[in-house]
Short mmCIF file of C-alpha atoms in Angstrom, two decimals:
data_model
loop_
_atom_site.label_atom_id
_atom_site.label_comp_id
_atom_site.label_asym_id
_atom_site.label_seq_id
_atom_site.Cartn_x
_atom_site.Cartn_y
_atom_site.Cartn_z
CA MET A 1 64.69 17.94 -177.95
CA THR A 2 61.60 20.06 -178.30
CA LYS A 3 58.79 20.25 -175.85
CA SER A 4 56.38 18.39 -178.12
CA LYS A 5 58.75 15.38 -178.40
CA LYS A 6 59.08 15.14 -174.61
CA GLN A 7 55.34 15.13 -174.23
CA LYS A 8 54.99 12.36 -176.85
CA GLN A 9 57.55 10.17 -174.99
CA LYS A 10 55.74 10.66 -171.70
CA LYS A 11 52.45 9.68 -173.30
CA LYS A 12 54.00 6.43 -174.62
CA ASP A 13 54.56 5.24 -171.03
CA PHE A 14 50.87 5.51 -170.23
CA LEU A 15 49.47 4.18 -173.47
CA LYS A 16 47.88 0.70 -173.33
CA LYS A 17 49.25 -1.55 -176.02
CA LYS A 18 46.74 -3.34 -178.18
CA LEU A 19 47.09 -7.12 -178.14
CA LYS A 20 46.53 -9.01 -181.39
CA VAL A 21 45.48 -12.63 -181.65
CA GLY A 22 48.33 -15.00 -182.57
CA LYS A 23 51.09 -12.47 -182.05
CA PRO A 24 53.42 -12.50 -178.97
CA THR A 25 53.62 -9.55 -176.64
CA GLY A 26 56.67 -7.37 -176.82
CA LYS A 27 59.41 -7.73 -174.20
CA PRO A 28 59.92 -4.85 -171.77
CA SER A 29 63.04 -2.74 -172.04
CA ASN A 30 64.42 -3.93 -168.69
CA SER A 31 64.03 -7.67 -169.29
CA THR A 32 66.91 -10.03 -168.43
CA ASP A 33 67.96 -12.93 -170.60
CA THR A 34 67.80 -16.18 -168.57
CA SER A 35 68.46 -18.65 -171.35
CA PHE A 36 71.97 -19.52 -170.06
CA THR A 37 72.83 -22.75 -168.16
CA ALA A 38 75.35 -23.23 -165.31
CA ARG A 39 76.93 -26.38 -163.83
CA THR A 40 77.14 -25.07 -160.24
CA LEU A 41 75.46 -22.30 -158.32
CA SER A 42 77.12 -21.06 -155.08
CA VAL A 43 75.39 -18.73 -152.63
CA ARG A 44 77.81 -17.49 -149.96
CA SER A 45 75.17 -16.64 -147.37
CA GLN A 46 73.78 -20.20 -147.35
CA LEU A 47 76.89 -22.33 -146.90
CA VAL A 48 76.51 -25.40 -144.68
CA ASN A 49 79.85 -24.69 -142.97
CA ASN A 50 78.47 -21.53 -141.35
CA ALA A 51 76.23 -23.40 -138.88
CA GLY A 52 78.49 -22.50 -135.94
CA ASP A 53 78.41 -18.81 -136.89
CA ASP A 54 74.62 -18.94 -136.94
CA LEU A 55 74.53 -20.33 -133.39
CA ARG A 56 77.00 -17.71 -132.23
CA LYS A 57 74.76 -14.97 -133.63
CA ARG A 58 71.86 -16.35 -131.59
CA LEU A 59 73.61 -15.75 -128.24
CA PRO A 60 72.17 -12.21 -127.83
CA LEU A 61 68.67 -13.72 -128.09
CA LEU A 62 69.22 -15.27 -124.64
CA LYS A 63 68.79 -11.74 -123.26
CA HIS A 64 65.68 -10.97 -125.32
CA HIS A 65 62.79 -9.26 -123.52
CA ASN A 66 60.32 -11.91 -124.74
CA ASP A 67 60.42 -15.12 -122.71
CA LYS A 68 59.22 -17.22 -125.68
CA VAL A 69 62.24 -16.11 -127.71
CA ARG A 70 64.58 -17.06 -124.86
CA LYS A 71 62.92 -20.47 -124.52
CA GLU A 72 63.11 -21.18 -128.27
CA THR A 73 66.77 -20.17 -128.35
CA LEU A 74 67.56 -22.57 -125.51
CA GLY A 75 65.74 -25.33 -127.41
CA ILE A 76 67.91 -24.71 -130.48
CA TYR A 77 71.07 -24.99 -128.38
CA ILE A 78 69.85 -28.20 -126.72
CA LYS A 79 69.53 -29.85 -130.15
CA ALA A 80 72.98 -28.55 -131.17
CA ILE A 81 74.86 -29.68 -128.03
CA PRO A 82 76.22 -32.93 -129.57
CA LYS A 83 77.80 -30.92 -132.42
CA ILE A 84 79.20 -27.96 -130.42
CA ILE A 85 80.18 -29.68 -127.16
CA SER A 86 83.90 -29.60 -128.05
CA THR A 87 83.93 -26.15 -129.68
CA GLN A 88 84.80 -22.70 -128.35
CA LEU A 89 81.12 -21.78 -128.40
CA MET A 90 80.50 -23.59 -125.09
CA THR A 91 82.30 -20.94 -123.01
CA PRO A 92 80.07 -17.97 -123.99
CA LEU A 93 77.03 -20.27 -124.01
CA ILE A 94 77.45 -21.44 -120.39
CA SER A 95 78.42 -17.96 -119.16
CA GLN A 96 75.27 -16.42 -120.68
CA THR A 97 72.83 -19.21 -119.88
CA SER A 98 73.92 -19.39 -116.22
CA GLN A 99 72.33 -15.95 -115.74
CA LEU A 100 68.94 -17.45 -116.67
CA ILE A 101 68.90 -19.43 -113.41
CA CYS A 102 67.23 -16.32 -111.93
CA ASP A 103 64.90 -15.82 -114.92
CA ASP A 104 61.31 -14.85 -114.14
CA SER A 105 59.76 -17.29 -116.62
CA LYS A 106 59.14 -20.87 -115.45
CA ASP A 107 59.34 -22.25 -119.01
CA VAL A 108 62.77 -20.68 -119.53
CA ARG A 109 64.08 -22.17 -116.28
CA GLU A 110 62.78 -25.64 -117.18
CA GLN A 111 64.41 -25.40 -120.61
CA LEU A 112 67.67 -24.25 -119.01
CA LEU A 113 67.60 -27.22 -116.64
CA GLU A 114 67.31 -29.52 -119.65
CA LEU A 115 70.25 -27.73 -121.31
CA PHE A 116 72.54 -28.24 -118.29
CA ASP A 117 71.54 -31.90 -118.12
CA GLU A 118 72.31 -32.35 -121.82
CA VAL A 119 75.73 -30.69 -121.47
CA GLY A 120 76.57 -32.86 -118.45
CA LYS A 121 75.64 -36.06 -120.28
CA HIS A 122 78.00 -35.28 -123.17
CA ASP A 123 80.92 -33.69 -121.28
CA GLU A 124 80.78 -32.91 -117.56
CA GLN A 125 84.17 -31.16 -117.71
CA VAL A 126 82.46 -28.19 -119.39
CA LEU A 127 80.29 -27.67 -116.31
CA LYS A 128 83.24 -28.20 -113.98
CA LEU A 129 85.15 -25.38 -115.65
CA HIS A 130 82.25 -22.97 -115.02
CA CYS A 131 81.23 -24.22 -111.57
CA ARG A 132 82.28 -20.94 -109.89
CA SER A 133 79.82 -18.83 -111.89
CA LEU A 134 77.14 -21.52 -111.61
CA VAL A 135 77.45 -21.52 -107.82
CA LEU A 136 77.17 -17.73 -107.84
CA TYR A 137 73.88 -17.69 -109.74
CA ILE A 138 72.45 -20.64 -107.78
CA ASN A 139 73.17 -18.75 -104.57
CA MET A 140 71.50 -15.67 -106.08
CA GLY A 141 68.47 -17.80 -106.91
CA MET A 142 68.27 -19.09 -103.33
CA THR A 143 68.14 -15.50 -102.05
CA HIS A 144 65.87 -14.20 -104.84
CA ILE A 145 62.90 -12.02 -103.99
CA LEU A 146 60.51 -14.12 -106.13
CA PRO A 147 59.40 -17.34 -104.36
CA ARG A 148 59.13 -19.32 -107.62
CA VAL A 149 62.77 -18.55 -108.48
CA GLN A 150 63.81 -19.56 -104.96
CA ALA A 151 61.90 -22.84 -105.27
CA ASP A 152 63.58 -23.79 -108.58
CA SER A 153 67.11 -22.94 -107.40
CA THR A 154 67.46 -26.32 -105.65
CA LYS A 155 66.50 -28.09 -108.91
CA PHE A 156 69.53 -26.56 -110.62
CA LEU A 157 71.72 -27.51 -107.66
CA GLY A 158 70.46 -31.10 -107.71
CA CYS A 159 71.08 -31.36 -111.46
CA LEU A 160 74.62 -29.95 -111.30
CA LEU A 161 75.59 -32.06 -108.27
CA LYS A 162 75.36 -35.14 -110.51
CA TYR A 163 78.15 -33.86 -112.77
CA CYS A 164 80.34 -31.54 -110.67
CA GLY A 165 79.33 -32.25 -107.09
CA GLN A 166 82.88 -32.51 -105.73
CA GLU A 167 83.83 -29.10 -107.16
CA PHE A 168 80.69 -27.53 -105.71
CA CYS A 169 81.41 -28.95 -102.26
CA ASP A 170 85.05 -27.85 -102.36
CA GLN A 171 84.33 -24.29 -103.42
CA ALA A 172 81.04 -23.34 -101.74
CA TRP A 173 80.01 -25.89 -99.14
CA ASN A 174 78.97 -23.35 -96.52
CA LYS A 175 77.06 -21.15 -98.99
CA LEU A 176 75.12 -24.08 -100.43
CA MET A 177 74.19 -25.52 -97.04
CA ALA A 178 73.10 -22.12 -95.75
CA GLY A 179 71.16 -21.51 -98.96
CA ILE A 180 69.20 -24.78 -98.71
CA PHE A 181 68.42 -24.06 -95.05
CA ARG A 182 67.21 -20.60 -96.08
CA VAL A 183 64.96 -22.04 -98.79
CA LEU A 184 63.60 -24.63 -96.36
CA SER A 185 63.05 -21.83 -93.78
CA TRP A 186 65.15 -23.64 -91.19
CA GLU A 187 67.21 -21.85 -88.58
CA THR A 188 70.81 -22.68 -87.80
CA GLN A 189 72.69 -22.25 -84.54
CA HIS A 190 73.85 -18.81 -85.67
CA SER A 191 70.50 -17.40 -86.84
CA LYS A 192 68.67 -16.41 -83.70
CA ASN A 193 67.05 -13.23 -84.95
CA SER A 194 63.32 -13.12 -84.25
CA ASN A 195 62.60 -11.31 -87.54
CA GLN A 196 64.20 -14.14 -89.50
CA ALA A 197 62.16 -16.70 -87.56
CA ALA A 198 58.91 -14.85 -88.31
CA GLY A 199 59.76 -14.70 -92.01
CA ALA A 200 60.60 -18.39 -92.00
CA MET A 201 57.18 -19.30 -90.62
CA GLN A 202 55.47 -17.33 -93.39
CA THR A 203 57.48 -18.87 -96.22
CA SER A 204 57.16 -22.42 -94.87
CA LYS A 205 53.39 -22.40 -95.41
CA ARG A 206 53.82 -21.01 -98.90
CA ASP A 207 56.53 -23.47 -100.06
CA ASN A 208 55.20 -26.79 -98.72
CA LYS A 209 54.74 -28.23 -102.23
CA PHE A 210 58.43 -27.65 -103.01
CA GLN A 211 59.64 -29.19 -99.74
CA ALA A 212 60.16 -32.67 -101.17
CA ALA A 213 62.41 -31.33 -103.96
CA HIS A 214 64.43 -29.28 -101.47
CA LEU A 215 64.94 -32.30 -99.21
CA SER A 216 66.09 -34.50 -102.09
CA THR A 217 68.66 -31.84 -103.02
CA LEU A 218 69.80 -31.65 -99.39
CA TYR A 219 70.25 -35.43 -99.39
CA ALA A 220 72.35 -35.25 -102.58
CA LEU A 221 74.51 -32.46 -101.15
CA LEU A 222 75.14 -34.30 -97.88
CA GLU A 223 75.92 -37.54 -99.70
CA CYS A 224 78.33 -35.78 -102.07
CA GLY A 225 80.09 -33.67 -99.43
CA CYS A 226 80.15 -35.88 -96.33
CA LYS A 227 80.84 -39.32 -97.81
CA GLU A 228 84.10 -40.53 -99.26
CA PRO A 229 83.76 -41.39 -102.96
CA THR A 230 83.88 -45.14 -103.47
CA VAL A 231 86.55 -46.11 -105.99
CA GLU A 232 87.17 -49.76 -106.82
CA THR A 233 90.92 -50.40 -106.82
CA THR A 234 92.91 -53.59 -107.18
CA ASP A 235 96.17 -54.56 -105.47
CA GLU A 236 98.15 -53.63 -108.58
CA ASP A 237 96.64 -50.12 -108.57
CA THR A 238 97.54 -49.53 -104.92
CA THR A 239 101.16 -50.61 -105.41
CA SER A 240 101.53 -48.44 -108.51
CA ASN A 241 100.00 -45.47 -106.67
CA ILE A 242 102.51 -45.83 -103.84
CA GLN A 243 105.44 -46.02 -106.27
CA ASN A 244 104.30 -43.05 -108.37
CA PHE A 245 103.20 -40.82 -105.47
CA GLU A 246 106.12 -38.43 -105.85
CA GLU A 247 105.64 -38.20 -109.62
CA VAL A 248 101.92 -37.47 -109.35
CA GLN A 249 102.59 -34.39 -107.21
CA TYR A 250 104.29 -32.65 -110.14
CA MET A 251 101.90 -33.75 -112.89
CA THR A 252 98.93 -31.81 -114.31
CA PRO A 253 95.91 -32.31 -112.00
CA SER A 254 92.93 -34.23 -113.32
CA PHE A 255 90.40 -31.60 -112.18
CA PRO A 256 90.18 -27.83 -112.86
CA GLN A 257 91.27 -25.13 -110.39
CA ALA A 258 93.30 -27.53 -108.29
CA TYR A 259 94.92 -24.71 -106.30
CA GLY A 260 91.83 -22.52 -106.01
CA TYR A 261 91.74 -22.94 -102.24
CA LEU A 262 94.97 -20.91 -101.99
CA LYS A 263 93.09 -17.87 -103.40
CA LEU A 264 96.19 -16.48 -105.07
CA PHE A 265 94.24 -14.39 -107.58
CA ASP A 266 91.05 -13.67 -105.60
CA LYS A 267 90.31 -10.36 -103.94
CA GLN A 268 88.80 -10.93 -100.52
CA LEU A 269 86.63 -8.29 -98.91
CA LYS A 270 86.97 -7.58 -95.23
CA SER A 271 83.93 -8.99 -93.48
CA SER A 272 82.33 -7.21 -90.57
CA SER A 273 81.86 -8.74 -87.15
CA SER A 274 78.17 -9.46 -87.82
CA ASN A 275 79.01 -11.52 -90.89
CA LYS A 276 81.62 -13.54 -89.04
CA ASP A 277 78.97 -15.03 -86.77
CA ASN A 278 76.97 -16.34 -89.72
CA SER A 279 79.80 -18.46 -91.13
CA SER A 280 81.69 -20.55 -88.65
CA VAL A 281 83.78 -22.30 -91.31
CA SER A 282 85.28 -20.57 -94.32
CA SER A 283 85.34 -22.13 -97.79
CA SER A 284 89.03 -22.98 -97.45
CA ASP A 285 88.31 -24.96 -94.27
CA ALA A 286 85.69 -27.18 -95.97
CA LEU A 287 87.87 -28.76 -98.65
CA ASP A 288 87.96 -32.26 -97.17
CA VAL A 289 85.25 -34.59 -95.93
CA GLU A 290 86.26 -34.44 -92.26
CA SER A 291 86.01 -30.65 -92.07
CA ARG A 292 82.62 -30.69 -93.79
CA ILE A 293 81.32 -33.32 -91.36
CA ARG A 294 82.61 -31.19 -88.48
CA ASN A 295 80.87 -28.15 -89.96
CA VAL A 296 77.53 -29.99 -90.28
CA GLU A 297 77.81 -31.32 -86.74
CA ASN A 298 78.51 -27.90 -85.21
CA VAL A 299 76.14 -25.71 -87.27
CA TYR A 300 73.40 -27.65 -89.05
CA LEU A 301 72.88 -31.03 -87.38
CA PRO A 302 70.72 -30.03 -84.35
CA THR A 303 68.22 -28.12 -86.50
CA MET A 304 68.26 -30.82 -89.16
CA LYS A 305 67.35 -33.59 -86.73
CA LYS A 306 64.56 -31.55 -85.20
CA GLN A 307 62.95 -30.56 -88.50
CA ILE A 308 63.33 -33.99 -90.10
CA GLU A 309 61.42 -35.71 -87.28
CA GLN A 310 58.48 -33.35 -87.79
CA ILE A 311 58.43 -33.91 -91.56
CA ILE A 312 58.58 -37.71 -91.15
CA GLN A 313 55.47 -37.57 -88.96
CA GLU A 314 53.62 -35.58 -91.65
CA GLY A 315 54.33 -38.31 -94.23
CA GLY A 316 54.05 -37.99 -97.99
CA GLU A 317 56.90 -37.65 -100.48
CA ALA A 318 58.60 -35.10 -98.24
CA GLY A 319 58.44 -37.60 -95.38
CA LYS A 320 60.17 -40.27 -97.52
CA ASN A 321 62.97 -37.87 -98.43
CA ALA A 322 63.32 -36.80 -94.79
CA ASN A 323 63.58 -40.45 -93.76
CA ASN A 324 66.37 -40.96 -96.30
CA ILE A 325 68.23 -37.98 -94.84
CA LYS A 326 67.81 -39.44 -91.36
CA LYS A 327 69.37 -42.74 -92.47
CA LEU A 328 72.22 -40.88 -94.17
CA ILE A 329 72.91 -38.80 -91.04
CA SER A 330 73.01 -41.91 -88.88
CA GLU A 331 75.43 -43.50 -91.36
CA ILE A 332 77.74 -40.46 -91.47
CA PHE A 333 77.81 -39.77 -87.73
CA SER A 334 77.80 -43.41 -86.56
#
């Protein structure tokens, strides 16, 4: 091909075609014929069956740096709970959302509280299976450096006590009681350090508006841990229970981690002498109601009575909750 022919072909690309009236325009060279018809059209990336995969792909968004993205992702999971409650997606969902108990954003924490409540309404066994990690992050929230995270930690505890209160009391009774006392800035029999007392006086003025919520959570914890659960049984049930007592011992337990108190697979760290004074009763010694009542009487009851009387005199919503705790204490220790 000569040089003149190449130049002519290049010029054709830049020439403007003249349009004539009544004559159609010419089709371009790269046009596609779309005159065919099809009965079905399948697009693999838009199948309805891949809804679970889409939710699984959204899990990393729970760790996004933008708090609005984290809140919107939690809202999507709240709407999808009825569909995914019995799927394998719940395990990674609870394990990743439990970390948001210590989130800096208030909107994210409120959305997370709604998520836990929605999961508990549909299947409380899901929360019971993850109660160990939930207790860990609630305890972290109670000792958080940010006051607003500390204040909301008792809201999560109060919500989860409705669905897995017995498991919480069996596994971490001492930690939860000490955490609520720390949030309320109350001293126990074992905290006699003057620095702690000075810090408590400063935080008590700052957290007065959250005091009513903390007291209602304390009431729920005492009621769940120090009162025997009321179960209505008939005479036929009692006779059958006596006959099948030996069989029940060898059957699958009705609650998760039935032998967790034995700590067969837990690595325990050696505690120093200073830490021994702060916990008079270990978690394995607070598995039944009697031991928990004994623990409250020896460690928390004197301070509780003293502080409750002062709050009742101040009145308000906190005074009502304190009065309820006073009635509960008199009922337990009567």
